[in-house]
Tab-separated table of C-alpha atoms in Angstrom:
chain	number	residue	atom	x	y	z
A	166	MET	CA	4.841	-45.150	37.095
A	167	LEU	CA	4.263	-49.000	37.481
A	168	ASP	CA	7.903	-49.794	36.758
A	169	ALA	CA	8.756	-47.374	40.359
A	170	LEU	CA	6.703	-49.370	42.183
A	171	ASP	CA	7.690	-52.775	41.142
A	172	LYS	CA	11.291	-51.779	41.581
A	173	LEU	CA	10.871	-51.047	45.389
A	174	LYS	CA	8.517	-54.386	45.570
A	175	ALA	CA	5.231	-52.311	46.372
A	176	LYS	CA	2.680	-54.790	47.500
A	177	ASP	CA	-1.291	-55.245	46.287
A	178	VAL	CA	-0.729	-52.574	43.575
A	179	ARG	CA	-3.816	-51.648	42.221
A	180	GLU	CA	-4.675	-49.390	39.333
A	181	ILE	CA	-8.533	-47.425	39.496
A	182	ASP	CA	-9.802	-45.604	36.168
A	183	VAL	CA	-11.540	-42.883	37.677
A	184	ARG	CA	-12.444	-40.973	34.288
A	185	GLY	CA	-16.225	-39.938	34.451
A	186	LYS	CA	-16.121	-40.105	38.354
A	187	THR	CA	-14.243	-37.099	39.095
A	188	SER	CA	-12.335	-34.302	37.508
A	189	ILE	CA	-9.399	-34.666	39.663
A	190	ALA	CA	-7.556	-37.213	37.934
A	191	ASP	CA	-7.825	-39.955	35.274
A	192	LEU	CA	-6.193	-42.819	37.230
A	193	LEU	CA	-5.290	-43.500	40.881
A	194	ILE	CA	-2.842	-46.072	41.718
A	195	VAL	CA	-2.903	-47.484	44.843
A	196	ALA	CA	-0.189	-49.573	46.542
A	197	SER	CA	1.167	-50.845	49.796
A	198	GLY	CA	4.571	-50.909	51.986
A	199	THR	CA	5.622	-53.095	54.541
A	200	SER	CA	6.760	-50.212	56.972
A	201	SER	CA	6.757	-46.623	56.902
A	202	ARG	CA	10.421	-46.637	55.623
A	203	HIS	CA	9.378	-48.832	52.594
A	204	VAL	CA	6.184	-46.705	52.031
A	205	LYS	CA	8.575	-43.453	51.942
A	206	SER	CA	10.824	-45.395	49.533
A	207	ILE	CA	8.167	-46.502	47.383
A	208	ALA	CA	6.812	-42.764	46.999
A	209	ASP	CA	10.543	-41.371	46.885
A	210	GLU	CA	11.253	-43.826	43.489
A	211	VAL	CA	7.930	-42.862	42.220
A	212	ILE	CA	8.874	-39.041	42.385
A	213	LYS	CA	12.198	-39.849	41.120
A	214	PHE	CA	10.496	-41.795	38.022
A	215	ALA	CA	8.054	-39.007	37.322
A	216	LYS	CA	10.603	-36.363	37.150
A	217	GLN	CA	12.979	-38.461	35.060
A	218	ALA	CA	10.116	-38.713	32.741
A	219	GLY	CA	9.772	-35.028	32.613
A	220	VAL	CA	6.672	-34.870	35.037
A	221	LEU	CA	6.764	-32.690	38.137
A	222	PRO	CA	4.587	-33.615	41.038
A	223	LEU	CA	1.974	-31.202	41.611
A	224	GLY	CA	2.198	-32.205	45.095
A	225	VAL	CA	3.568	-34.385	47.747
A	226	GLU	CA	1.256	-35.378	50.910
A	227	GLY	CA	2.343	-37.630	53.974
A	228	GLN	CA	6.100	-37.990	53.935
A	229	GLN	CA	6.799	-37.329	57.421
A	230	GLU	CA	4.780	-39.588	58.641
A	231	ALA	CA	5.077	-42.111	55.691
A	232	GLU	CA	1.625	-44.003	56.755
A	233	TRP	CA	0.064	-42.631	53.385
A	234	VAL	CA	1.941	-40.913	50.990
A	235	LEU	CA	-0.108	-39.100	48.240
A	236	VAL	CA	2.023	-38.186	44.975
A	237	ASP	CA	-0.248	-35.939	42.992
A	238	LEU	CA	0.930	-36.170	39.059
A	239	GLY	CA	-2.064	-34.388	37.577
A	240	ASP	CA	-4.014	-37.317	35.561
A	241	ILE	CA	-2.475	-39.513	37.683
A	242	ILE	CA	-2.555	-39.606	41.681
A	243	VAL	CA	-0.298	-42.459	43.482
A	244	HIS	CA	-1.179	-43.414	47.063
A	245	VAL	CA	1.546	-45.418	48.644
A	246	MET	CA	0.010	-46.649	51.961
A	247	LEU	CA	0.629	-49.059	55.018
A	248	PRO	CA	-1.866	-52.137	54.877
A	249	ARG	CA	-3.812	-51.120	58.416
A	250	ILE	CA	-4.076	-47.480	56.732
A	251	ARG	CA	-5.336	-48.851	53.487
A	252	GLU	CA	-8.042	-51.059	55.128
A	253	PHE	CA	-9.060	-48.250	57.089
A	254	TYR	CA	-9.571	-45.821	54.323
A	255	GLY	CA	-10.893	-48.305	51.854
A	256	LEU	CA	-10.109	-46.427	48.743
A	257	GLU	CA	-10.901	-49.231	46.147
A	258	ARG	CA	-13.959	-49.631	47.639
A	259	LEU	CA	-14.766	-46.191	47.825
A	260	TRP	CA	-13.943	-45.696	43.898
A	261	THR	CA	-15.361	-48.457	42.571
A	262	VAL	CA	-18.721	-49.043	44.096
A	263	GLY	CA	-21.245	-49.538	41.299
A	264	ASP	CA	-18.573	-50.720	38.902
A	265	ASP	CA	-18.914	-54.313	37.346
A	266	MET	CA	-22.918	-54.437	38.374
A	267	PRO	CA	-24.586	-57.518	36.893
A	268	GLU	CA	-26.565	-56.432	34.292
A	269	ALA	CA	-29.903	-57.249	35.719
A	270	ALA	CA	-29.054	-54.290	38.300
A	271	ASN	CA	-28.777	-52.032	36.043
A	272	ALA	CA	-31.823	-52.910	34.242
A	273	GLY	CA	-34.321	-51.680	36.463
């Protein structure tokens, strides 16, 4: 999947391990595109790459507006977003709250 994102020059790609936090997926991949056209192209490449690997997407949302396209691949969910949309929704912050807390904070 990361190869597909890299091929079309996705920006600020981040993998978030969500095992143990949710049952919807094991991994979220969040990436940015520079325009709606770029976001759509990146998402299309992810879909093409997945199909070539024998994985059919369970669902794709947001292709029409292409500000935030979600590609559900089962254990992996790929979010491709415009930077302003990504900042507004803050998925990285949402899914990493409490991660990497200092040991002293966990002791109490």
